[in-house]
């Protein structure tokens, strides 16, 4: 699995296959992912009819597709996660499940290459008539990603060949007849770029580029979108009627049932004017990202992949503008994005409500993926810094500590009525988390010519090469509880190369030692420090980042957090849960800005965490816990922001 330098990227990613995570914090998450979450998800996919849809499409069972029309995508994400796990762990139980699912997918492929159980078990003649709302291209994208993971894990080309056959069909249909409609849910673009990189087949690049370039053209007019919307309704109606005829019911719960009247109006308006699915404007002209956050993230990933290969500066400018817009005015303190219900997406700048904040877990995954691409393009620390924030906050909060419950939306405040669930009608988030946690190793390091970049401080063993010289690096990290990190370098012969170390934004004082001797202690945060030397076997680098708790002021431009404060420590955002603060109602407290805060490690609380203690204005002690750990002791009141005294 060798990654090549893309022509316009500064960095070369190091794939997770070269990194073995051995970390105080993350190993446990990977372990839960491998032992619990992946199997729990399989059971749910079985219960919710996802796997049966493939059995039916493969003609091993009678019936029709049940559930949401994009259920195939959840299977593909789950498979991708399972392949990542299997690549680093032997697990016969998981392997037999994976083998069965792969066989079902292969058997459900039509002769011309088409795979999609919603259409193939219902009405194949309707296929590709609605790329705005239906998710054939979205599912196809995840199929590609699963197929690449399968190939990398096993060397088998079976699933990859099937995915390529499907892509050739899509290529013929979409490039041949020049259909004008791009996918309403982006995903296939980034997947096609990965397929292009693996196979070197230019067709995939051209198709990805074409899908990206088609956005915002005349064909995405309101009239066209309306006709697609009517098609969506008639397609779903027909599917229901056909099921009823068979004596089956295919009652699909209304995903949007809980939308208020205003949210509903806003939602339909944003769909029809194209802003919800980013169909309203050519991608290079985007100034202010709108609409569905997951779609936007996947689109930005596709654009970044395209830039990495074609160097189109207009694409990069749009990406940089969009990133600034989002991080300045559309992102929560947790790095969560997409604040609005209904469109599941972006509001105007600084309209970040904290009650019912949406902040979908998949949006955190997509944001991570996009930041990773921006980092490879630019080698700028701000992207790695944000990745760290996403990982420890908006992403991890999406899963319970035991790996069996998930959150779809992630509130920043709760009055006690919110709970993670074992599964969702739309279960896009759980397998998205599983594949991210399983492949976490890919986010830690990159290479460039004669240099290693260390982006994340996660205990791990890395094997890589510089100028064909093998190098092993052992990283030991005390994150996120303490700021100390150690690197040990193993080399055959002395070698001169550079190591770039990220100084996190939150570390106001950083000390770096080499073999016990001070190298520097006046380092500016949020950038990389370059160490260029002739490294010898067993050299040791020690970094001590200042990790102290802080009280952060709410941005006065955001109405909901004006005159409010929150607490952070290193990469973690903290919250108050009522459970830890029994002497007062957490919703009615005031906290002063400059109070002393104490950090205490509690071994037996929530898997082992640092709590932060301080005093509220009335003099009573408060206890704050890391945001990602909330809602693991039942439903409870929780808040990130408190009134400033
Ligand atoms: O449409 C499929 C998935 O459902 C999206 O990626 C999620 O955001 C949710 O809308
Ligand atoms: Zn999701």
XYZ file of C-alpha atoms and ligand atoms in Angstrom:
656
model
C 0.000 0.000 0.000
C 2.449 2.625 -1.104
C 1.117 6.165 -1.312
C 2.521 8.307 -4.059
C 3.004 11.998 -3.956
C 0.204 13.725 -5.825
C 1.654 16.410 -8.080
C 0.210 19.425 -6.240
C 0.327 18.159 -2.660
C 3.152 19.185 -0.377
C 2.855 16.032 1.730
C 2.548 12.311 1.142
C 0.126 10.601 3.503
C 1.377 7.568 5.404
C -1.369 4.920 5.357
C -2.600 3.306 8.547
C -1.133 -0.019 7.415
C 2.305 1.364 8.296
C 1.225 2.528 11.724
C 0.458 0.361 14.708
C -1.403 2.299 17.346
C -0.337 1.578 20.890
C -1.800 4.413 22.848
C -3.055 5.058 26.360
C -6.252 6.562 25.030
C -6.895 5.488 21.441
C -5.993 1.809 21.710
C -9.054 1.354 23.862
C -11.271 3.020 21.254
C -9.833 0.799 18.543
C -10.303 -2.217 20.747
C -13.961 -1.414 21.447
C -14.427 -0.752 17.740
C -12.980 -4.151 16.880
C -14.481 -6.241 19.651
C -17.872 -4.590 20.120
C -18.941 -1.876 17.699
C -18.301 -3.692 14.433
C -20.254 -6.774 15.574
C -23.022 -4.704 17.118
C -23.351 -2.858 13.822
C -23.495 -6.110 11.901
C -26.384 -7.295 14.088
C -28.216 -4.052 13.484
C -27.615 -4.243 9.732
C -29.120 -7.694 9.849
C -32.129 -6.554 11.921
C -32.812 -3.454 9.867
C -32.914 -5.444 6.590
C -29.734 -4.038 5.057
C -28.207 -7.476 4.528
C -31.511 -8.977 3.458
C -31.759 -6.357 0.744
C -28.623 -7.881 -0.734
C -29.889 -11.441 -0.230
C -32.982 -10.476 -2.196
C -31.017 -8.675 -4.893
C -28.758 -11.735 -5.125
C -31.915 -13.851 -5.621
C -31.183 -15.948 -2.554
C -34.364 -14.746 -0.931
C -37.728 -13.539 -2.199
C -39.020 -10.073 -1.563
C -38.071 -6.481 -2.104
C -35.745 -3.905 -0.677
C -36.856 -2.561 2.693
C -35.785 0.523 4.549
C -34.290 3.737 3.266
C -33.184 3.848 -0.360
C -29.566 4.428 0.677
C -29.200 1.412 2.977
C -26.581 -0.170 0.688
C -24.201 2.616 1.673
C -24.253 1.561 5.336
C -23.223 -1.947 4.363
C -20.331 -0.620 2.311
C -19.093 1.622 5.133
C -19.360 -1.262 7.549
C -17.387 -3.481 5.152
C -14.720 -0.843 4.758
C -14.358 -0.642 8.549
C -14.242 -4.432 8.801
C -11.490 -4.678 6.157
C -9.418 -2.087 8.020
C -9.848 -4.072 11.218
C -9.029 -7.368 9.510
C -5.944 -5.918 7.928
C -4.450 -5.386 11.374
C -6.117 -8.176 13.375
C -6.946 -11.804 12.801
C -10.632 -12.377 13.520
C -12.341 -15.432 12.056
C -15.824 -14.444 13.164
C -15.610 -11.061 11.497
C -13.968 -12.552 8.437
C -16.779 -15.006 7.841
C -19.355 -12.208 8.099
C -17.375 -10.080 5.695
C -16.997 -12.957 3.228
C -20.744 -13.536 3.233
C -21.500 -9.874 2.586
C -18.944 -9.653 -0.227
C -20.459 -12.726 -1.876
C -23.924 -11.169 -1.626
C -22.756 -7.958 -3.231
C -21.088 -9.830 -6.081
C -24.195 -11.915 -6.642
C -26.426 -8.872 -6.667
C -24.522 -7.237 -9.517
C -26.478 -7.144 -12.769
C -24.874 -8.242 -16.011
C -24.183 -4.713 -17.114
C -22.424 -3.931 -13.826
C -25.241 -2.171 -11.961
C -25.496 -2.631 -8.198
C -28.163 -1.001 -6.089
C -30.655 -3.071 -4.169
C -33.344 -0.402 -3.944
C -33.699 -0.196 -7.708
C -32.768 -3.737 -8.669
C -35.340 -5.355 -6.370
C -38.095 -2.887 -7.214
C -37.994 -1.221 -10.598
C -34.757 -1.342 -12.461
C -36.255 0.735 -15.268
C -36.293 3.739 -12.941
C -32.578 3.623 -12.277
C -30.609 6.843 -12.703
C -33.768 8.834 -13.248
C -33.197 10.807 -10.073
C -29.601 11.528 -9.221
C -30.655 14.603 -7.245
C -32.521 12.849 -4.452
C -31.897 9.154 -4.810
C -28.501 7.878 -3.738
C -27.316 5.428 -6.405
C -24.157 7.432 -7.020
C -23.606 7.992 -3.308
C -23.891 4.255 -2.647
C -21.638 3.548 -5.615
C -18.994 5.813 -4.073
C -18.994 3.871 -0.824
C -18.847 0.641 -2.812
C -15.618 1.862 -4.380
C -14.157 2.701 -0.979
C -15.107 -0.724 0.390
C -13.674 -2.415 -2.696
C -10.355 -0.595 -2.348
C -10.211 -1.531 1.337
C -10.980 -5.152 0.401
C -8.220 -5.202 -2.173
C -5.707 -3.673 0.240
C -6.662 -6.049 3.020
C -6.774 -9.270 1.024
C -5.117 -8.729 -2.333
C -8.336 -10.059 -3.905
C -9.657 -8.070 -6.841
C -13.150 -9.536 -6.780
C -14.945 -6.602 -5.225
C -12.691 -4.128 -6.977
C -13.497 -5.674 -10.360
C -17.196 -5.465 -9.541
C -16.863 -1.827 -8.520
C -14.903 -1.053 -11.692
C -17.504 -2.768 -13.826
C -20.158 -0.599 -12.188
C -18.057 2.534 -12.698
C -17.657 1.710 -16.355
C -21.421 1.561 -16.657
C -21.748 4.869 -14.838
C -19.057 6.341 -17.059
C -20.881 5.233 -20.189
C -24.194 6.574 -19.004
C -23.004 9.860 -17.566
C -20.201 10.746 -19.926
C -21.715 9.161 -23.020
C -25.185 10.620 -23.046
C -23.890 13.674 -21.244
C -26.606 13.663 -18.643
C -26.444 17.021 -17.006
C -27.428 16.219 -13.466
C -24.683 15.816 -10.871
C -25.176 13.685 -7.753
C -27.422 15.302 -5.157
C -25.324 13.694 -2.453
C -21.606 13.985 -3.070
C -19.359 11.025 -2.252
C -18.668 9.309 -5.570
C -16.259 12.100 -6.555
C -13.745 11.438 -3.793
C -14.151 7.680 -4.233
C -13.501 7.920 -7.979
C -10.354 9.893 -7.246
C -9.160 7.098 -4.943
C -9.982 4.543 -7.621
C -8.070 6.585 -10.168
C -5.066 6.722 -7.854
C -5.156 2.986 -7.319
C -5.695 1.914 -10.924
C -4.256 4.854 -12.851
C -7.302 4.639 -15.105
C -7.889 8.218 -16.269
C -11.576 7.549 -16.896
C -12.242 7.701 -13.163
C -10.463 11.010 -12.848
C -12.475 12.412 -15.750
C -15.751 11.224 -14.293
C -14.963 12.694 -10.861
C -13.934 15.958 -12.474
C -17.079 16.017 -14.560
C -19.351 15.412 -11.577
C -17.626 18.249 -9.733
C -17.739 20.614 -12.685
C -21.413 19.990 -13.373
C -22.526 21.540 -10.111
C -24.159 24.935 -10.388
C -24.816 24.755 -14.107
C -28.170 25.742 -15.678
C -29.384 22.184 -15.550
C -29.661 22.453 -11.789
C -32.498 24.932 -12.164
C -35.440 25.109 -9.770
C -37.687 23.567 -12.392
C -35.351 20.617 -12.806
C -35.012 20.111 -9.067
C -38.788 20.266 -8.681
C -39.228 17.578 -11.319
C -36.707 15.419 -9.459
C -38.574 16.032 -6.220
C -41.790 14.812 -7.838
C -39.912 11.801 -9.133
C -38.735 11.092 -5.566
C -42.290 11.055 -4.299
C -43.591 8.872 -7.102
C -40.655 6.463 -6.760
C -41.218 6.022 -3.048
C -44.966 5.694 -3.538
C -44.483 3.033 -6.176
C -42.096 1.105 -3.920
C -44.694 1.133 -1.138
C -47.504 0.023 -3.432
C -45.440 -2.815 -4.824
C -44.647 -3.992 -1.307
C -48.316 -3.849 -0.356
C -49.235 -5.913 -3.395
C -46.800 -8.547 -2.193
C -48.590 -8.517 1.145
C -45.643 -6.787 2.797
C -45.550 -3.375 4.294
C -42.669 -1.104 3.599
C -43.657 1.739 5.869
C -40.696 4.041 6.064
C -40.775 6.357 9.015
C -40.670 10.014 8.082
C -37.083 11.049 8.685
C -38.203 14.669 8.844
C -41.169 14.059 11.153
C -39.773 16.199 13.948
C -39.211 19.295 11.833
C -41.070 22.394 12.937
C -43.185 24.244 10.390
C -40.454 26.858 9.934
C -37.742 24.262 9.564
C -39.809 22.439 6.986
C -40.345 25.597 4.924
C -36.647 26.463 5.136
C -35.724 22.942 4.150
C -37.926 22.784 1.058
C -36.863 26.254 0.040
C -33.179 25.330 0.319
C -33.782 22.166 -1.672
C -35.589 23.918 -4.480
C -33.156 26.800 -4.778
C -30.286 24.332 -4.903
C -28.401 25.632 -1.857
C -29.147 22.564 0.287
C -27.366 20.159 -2.034
C -24.809 22.724 -3.265
C -26.343 22.694 -6.755
C -26.808 26.446 -6.960
C -23.298 27.593 -7.771
C -20.265 26.283 -9.671
C -17.806 24.963 -7.101
C -15.041 27.409 -7.979
C -17.320 30.334 -7.197
C -18.336 29.252 -3.720
C -17.776 32.083 -1.229
C -20.069 31.024 1.553
C -20.705 27.302 2.037
C -24.384 26.491 2.257
C -26.629 23.545 2.861
C -26.147 20.000 3.989
C -22.855 19.729 5.876
C -21.976 16.112 5.054
C -22.582 16.734 1.367
C -20.427 19.862 1.516
C -17.601 18.012 3.282
C -17.547 15.179 0.766
C -17.654 17.707 -2.055
C -14.705 19.619 -0.609
C -12.819 16.326 -0.293
C -13.467 15.599 -3.968
C -12.366 19.116 -4.935
C -9.194 18.798 -2.836
C -8.417 15.447 -4.460
C -8.907 16.993 -7.861
C -6.663 19.929 -6.990
C -3.962 17.565 -5.759
C -3.838 16.123 -9.265
C -4.637 19.027 -11.565
C -3.373 22.048 -9.604
C -6.418 24.145 -10.502
C -5.870 27.222 -8.320
C -9.520 28.281 -8.561
C -10.479 25.062 -6.830
C -7.948 25.652 -4.084
C -9.069 29.254 -3.606
C -12.669 28.094 -3.174
C -11.533 25.502 -0.642
C -9.479 27.979 1.364
C -12.329 30.529 1.353
C -14.818 27.894 2.430
C -12.557 26.640 5.201
C -12.120 30.151 6.600
C -15.845 30.833 6.427
C -16.696 27.628 8.231
C -14.044 27.883 10.926
C -14.753 31.553 11.613
C -18.515 31.621 11.737
C -20.077 28.211 11.249
C -18.265 25.889 13.614
C -18.993 25.049 17.232
C -16.343 25.097 19.927
C -16.339 21.282 19.672
C -15.422 21.556 15.943
C -18.926 20.287 15.180
C -20.458 21.693 12.004
C -23.880 21.895 10.375
C -26.044 23.492 13.030
C -29.502 23.431 11.474
C -32.083 20.682 11.578
C -33.852 19.837 8.296
C -31.161 20.874 5.881
C -28.696 19.245 8.319
C -26.366 22.020 7.478
C -24.982 25.503 7.626
C -26.688 28.670 8.800
C -25.555 32.225 8.203
C -22.313 33.215 9.941
C -22.459 33.251 13.745
C -25.994 31.866 13.845
C -24.872 28.908 15.899
C -27.657 27.924 18.201
C -26.599 25.754 21.088
C -30.025 24.339 21.904
C -30.811 21.542 19.440
C -27.481 22.080 17.753
C -27.379 19.552 14.922
C -23.684 18.813 14.413
C -24.128 15.403 12.812
C -21.463 12.812 13.566
C -20.977 12.143 9.821
C -20.282 15.851 9.357
C -17.436 15.495 11.874
C -16.099 12.522 9.899
C -16.351 14.477 6.637
C -14.731 17.547 8.197
C -11.857 15.368 9.390
C -11.430 13.905 5.906
C -11.427 17.333 4.289
C -8.954 18.802 6.786
C -6.691 15.843 6.161
C -6.667 16.630 2.461
C -6.013 20.337 3.092
C -3.097 19.338 5.278
C -1.551 17.216 2.529
C -1.989 20.064 0.059
C -0.564 22.851 2.225
C 1.478 21.317 5.090
C -0.086 23.949 7.355
C -0.508 23.112 11.018
C -3.932 24.722 11.356
C -5.501 21.773 9.542
C -3.813 19.204 11.778
C -4.813 21.250 14.793
C -8.423 21.116 13.751
C -8.175 17.393 13.099
C -7.064 16.988 16.702
C -10.044 19.006 17.901
C -12.483 17.036 15.763
C -11.077 13.709 16.896
C -11.329 14.371 20.616
C -14.624 16.226 20.558
C -17.157 16.310 17.721
C -16.223 12.845 16.487
C -15.782 10.809 19.671
C -18.955 12.149 21.219
C -20.760 10.230 18.470
C -20.262 6.890 20.222
C -20.862 5.646 23.743
C -17.853 4.403 25.679
C -19.082 0.814 25.432
C -19.325 1.009 21.618
C -23.001 0.066 21.471
C -24.753 3.404 21.248
C -24.385 6.277 18.834
C -25.433 9.835 18.396
C -26.622 11.214 15.113
C -26.976 14.820 16.237
C -24.763 16.204 18.961
C -26.235 18.855 21.234
C -24.067 21.291 23.169
C -26.668 21.537 25.856
C -29.262 19.062 27.057
C -32.107 19.334 29.500
C -31.968 15.626 30.172
C -34.134 14.316 27.360
C -31.367 13.277 24.987
C -29.852 9.818 24.670
C -27.583 8.023 22.237
C -29.321 5.134 20.481
C -28.319 1.641 19.479
C -29.329 2.338 15.912
C -31.117 4.848 13.737
C -33.600 4.843 10.938
C -30.819 6.602 9.060
C -27.748 4.785 10.398
C -25.138 6.632 8.383
C -23.052 7.657 11.409
C -22.171 4.393 13.221
C -20.296 2.708 10.346
C -18.745 6.034 9.382
C -17.278 6.213 12.874
C -16.198 2.579 12.723
C -14.198 3.057 9.528
C -12.598 6.222 10.896
C -11.558 4.707 14.222
C -10.259 1.571 12.499
C -8.077 3.627 10.148
C -7.052 6.265 12.695
C -3.367 5.498 12.081
C -3.573 7.329 8.746
C -4.040 10.719 10.433
C -0.845 10.707 12.486
C 2.051 11.069 10.038
C 2.926 12.302 6.559
C 6.130 12.370 4.587
C 7.656 14.844 2.244
C 10.930 14.688 0.467
C 13.506 13.919 3.132
C 11.126 14.722 5.975
C 8.634 13.215 8.373
C 5.702 15.257 9.647
C 4.161 14.340 12.972
C 0.658 15.758 13.050
C -0.966 13.942 15.937
C 0.427 12.793 19.228
C -0.930 9.294 19.401
C 1.185 6.438 20.748
C 2.252 4.323 17.810
C 4.971 2.503 15.938
C 5.646 3.809 12.468
C 7.615 2.065 9.767
C 8.544 4.116 6.757
C 11.389 4.931 4.419
C 13.332 7.985 3.464
C 15.393 7.606 0.312
C 14.756 3.887 0.583
C 16.313 3.726 4.061
C 13.973 1.964 6.496
C 13.194 3.908 9.674
C 11.135 2.948 12.688
C 9.699 5.515 15.052
C 8.152 4.745 18.411
C 5.851 7.440 19.672
C 4.659 7.473 23.284
C 2.018 10.008 24.156
C 0.235 10.979 27.346
C -2.476 12.878 25.437
C -5.146 13.926 26.194
C -4.425 13.805 29.945
C -0.848 15.132 30.028
C 1.204 17.050 27.510
C 4.271 14.823 27.364
C 5.271 12.985 24.184
C 8.378 10.913 23.468
C 9.768 9.746 20.161
C 12.447 7.127 19.746
C 14.094 6.658 16.391
C 15.464 3.339 15.166
C 17.851 3.334 12.224
C 20.392 0.990 10.670
C 22.859 3.772 9.881
C 22.901 7.433 10.771
C 20.720 9.439 8.426
C 20.117 13.131 7.884
C 16.476 14.030 7.528
C 13.966 16.494 8.928
C 11.277 15.884 11.478
C 8.466 18.418 11.636
C 6.605 18.451 14.944
C 3.260 20.170 15.340
C 3.017 22.616 18.204
C -0.661 22.514 19.152
C -2.537 25.787 19.183
C -3.439 25.364 22.854
C 0.155 24.877 24.063
C 1.360 28.296 25.139
C 4.674 26.882 26.375
C 6.432 24.013 24.673
C 9.753 22.452 25.502
C 11.620 20.141 23.185
C 14.593 18.032 24.235
C 16.778 15.742 22.208
C 18.460 12.950 24.138
C 17.711 14.852 27.361
C 19.169 18.167 26.173
C 17.070 21.232 25.618
C 16.572 22.060 21.964
C 14.015 24.850 22.252
C 11.489 26.181 24.711
C 10.142 29.337 23.076
C 7.975 27.747 20.453
C 5.088 29.469 18.746
C 1.907 27.411 18.757
C -0.150 26.306 15.755
C 2.799 25.637 13.485
C 5.416 22.994 12.867
C 8.899 23.157 14.236
C 11.505 21.701 11.910
C 14.340 19.602 13.327
C 16.952 18.891 10.722
C 19.799 16.693 11.915
C 21.834 13.640 11.394
C 19.756 11.155 13.336
C 21.366 8.132 14.886
C 19.900 4.897 16.175
C 17.931 5.278 19.436
C 17.853 9.081 19.391
C 15.077 10.354 21.612
C 12.966 13.458 21.243
C 10.861 14.616 24.170
C 8.150 17.232 23.856
C 6.412 18.809 26.786
C 3.361 20.768 25.755
C 1.717 22.953 28.345
C -1.655 21.363 28.952
C -3.524 23.473 31.454
C -7.237 24.148 31.841
C -8.631 27.351 30.425
C -11.833 29.277 30.665
C -12.882 30.381 27.220
C -15.123 33.325 26.455
C -18.066 32.860 24.118
C -17.754 34.768 20.849
C -20.014 37.820 21.339
C -21.067 37.585 17.687
C -22.853 34.329 18.483
C -26.044 35.343 20.297
C -26.454 32.096 22.204
C -23.013 32.233 23.842
C -22.592 35.933 24.417
C -21.536 36.442 28.067
C -20.956 32.766 28.484
C -17.869 30.727 29.280
C -16.710 27.197 28.649
C -13.743 25.118 29.758
C -11.018 23.402 27.782
C -7.862 21.529 28.593
C -5.435 20.734 25.796
C -7.440 19.284 22.909
C -10.513 18.557 25.033
C -13.625 20.642 25.445
C -15.296 20.104 28.798
C -18.916 20.073 29.872
C -20.869 19.921 33.097
C -23.188 17.001 33.626
C -25.740 17.209 36.424
C -24.633 13.831 37.781
C -21.320 15.250 38.961
C -22.855 18.420 40.352
C -25.644 17.293 42.638
C -25.714 20.401 44.873
C -27.046 22.813 42.287
C -28.903 22.957 39.014
C -26.187 23.262 36.352
C -28.454 25.340 34.128
C -28.544 28.192 36.629
C -24.929 28.714 37.564
C -22.475 31.501 36.943
C -18.747 31.065 36.532
C -16.128 33.778 36.847
C -13.510 34.110 34.196
C -10.335 33.957 36.244
C -11.071 31.321 38.841
C -8.469 28.694 39.705
C -9.120 25.326 38.109
C -7.787 22.006 39.318
C -7.216 18.953 37.145
C -7.675 15.578 38.816
C -7.200 12.232 37.107
C -10.009 9.828 38.040
C -9.050 6.345 37.194
C -12.443 4.769 37.702
C -14.633 7.416 36.146
C -15.843 7.081 32.544
C -12.959 4.900 31.485
C -10.348 7.049 33.235
C -10.465 10.800 32.686
C -9.189 14.136 33.935
C -11.998 16.023 35.628
C -11.693 19.748 36.119
C -12.841 21.285 39.355
C -13.487 24.912 40.197
C -15.987 27.062 42.056
C -19.173 28.618 40.813
C -19.981 32.153 41.920
C -22.029 30.981 44.905
C -18.909 29.228 46.200
C -19.878 25.649 45.524
C -17.512 23.267 43.785
C -18.265 22.261 40.203
C -16.902 19.248 38.368
C -16.482 19.250 34.586
C -15.901 16.170 32.431
C -14.650 15.862 28.830
C -17.535 16.513 26.442
C -17.054 13.214 24.604
C -17.810 11.297 27.822
C -21.201 12.835 28.565
C -24.378 10.722 28.401
C -22.594 7.555 29.419
C -24.343 7.243 32.764
C -27.906 7.559 31.484
C -29.726 10.640 30.287
C -28.817 13.787 32.115
C -28.650 17.528 31.954
C -25.461 18.720 30.285
C -23.998 21.972 29.139
C -20.807 23.232 27.586
C -21.538 26.926 28.068
C -22.363 28.548 31.432
C -23.276 32.146 32.279
C -20.254 34.322 32.890
C -20.370 36.114 36.259
O -28.478 10.973 2.895
C -27.651 10.005 3.469
C -27.175 10.458 4.812
O -28.302 10.758 5.616
C -26.370 11.736 4.842
O -25.032 11.593 4.565
C -26.619 12.153 6.230
O -26.229 13.466 6.489
C -28.092 11.953 6.348
O -28.749 13.011 5.733
Zn -24.516 10.389 9.723
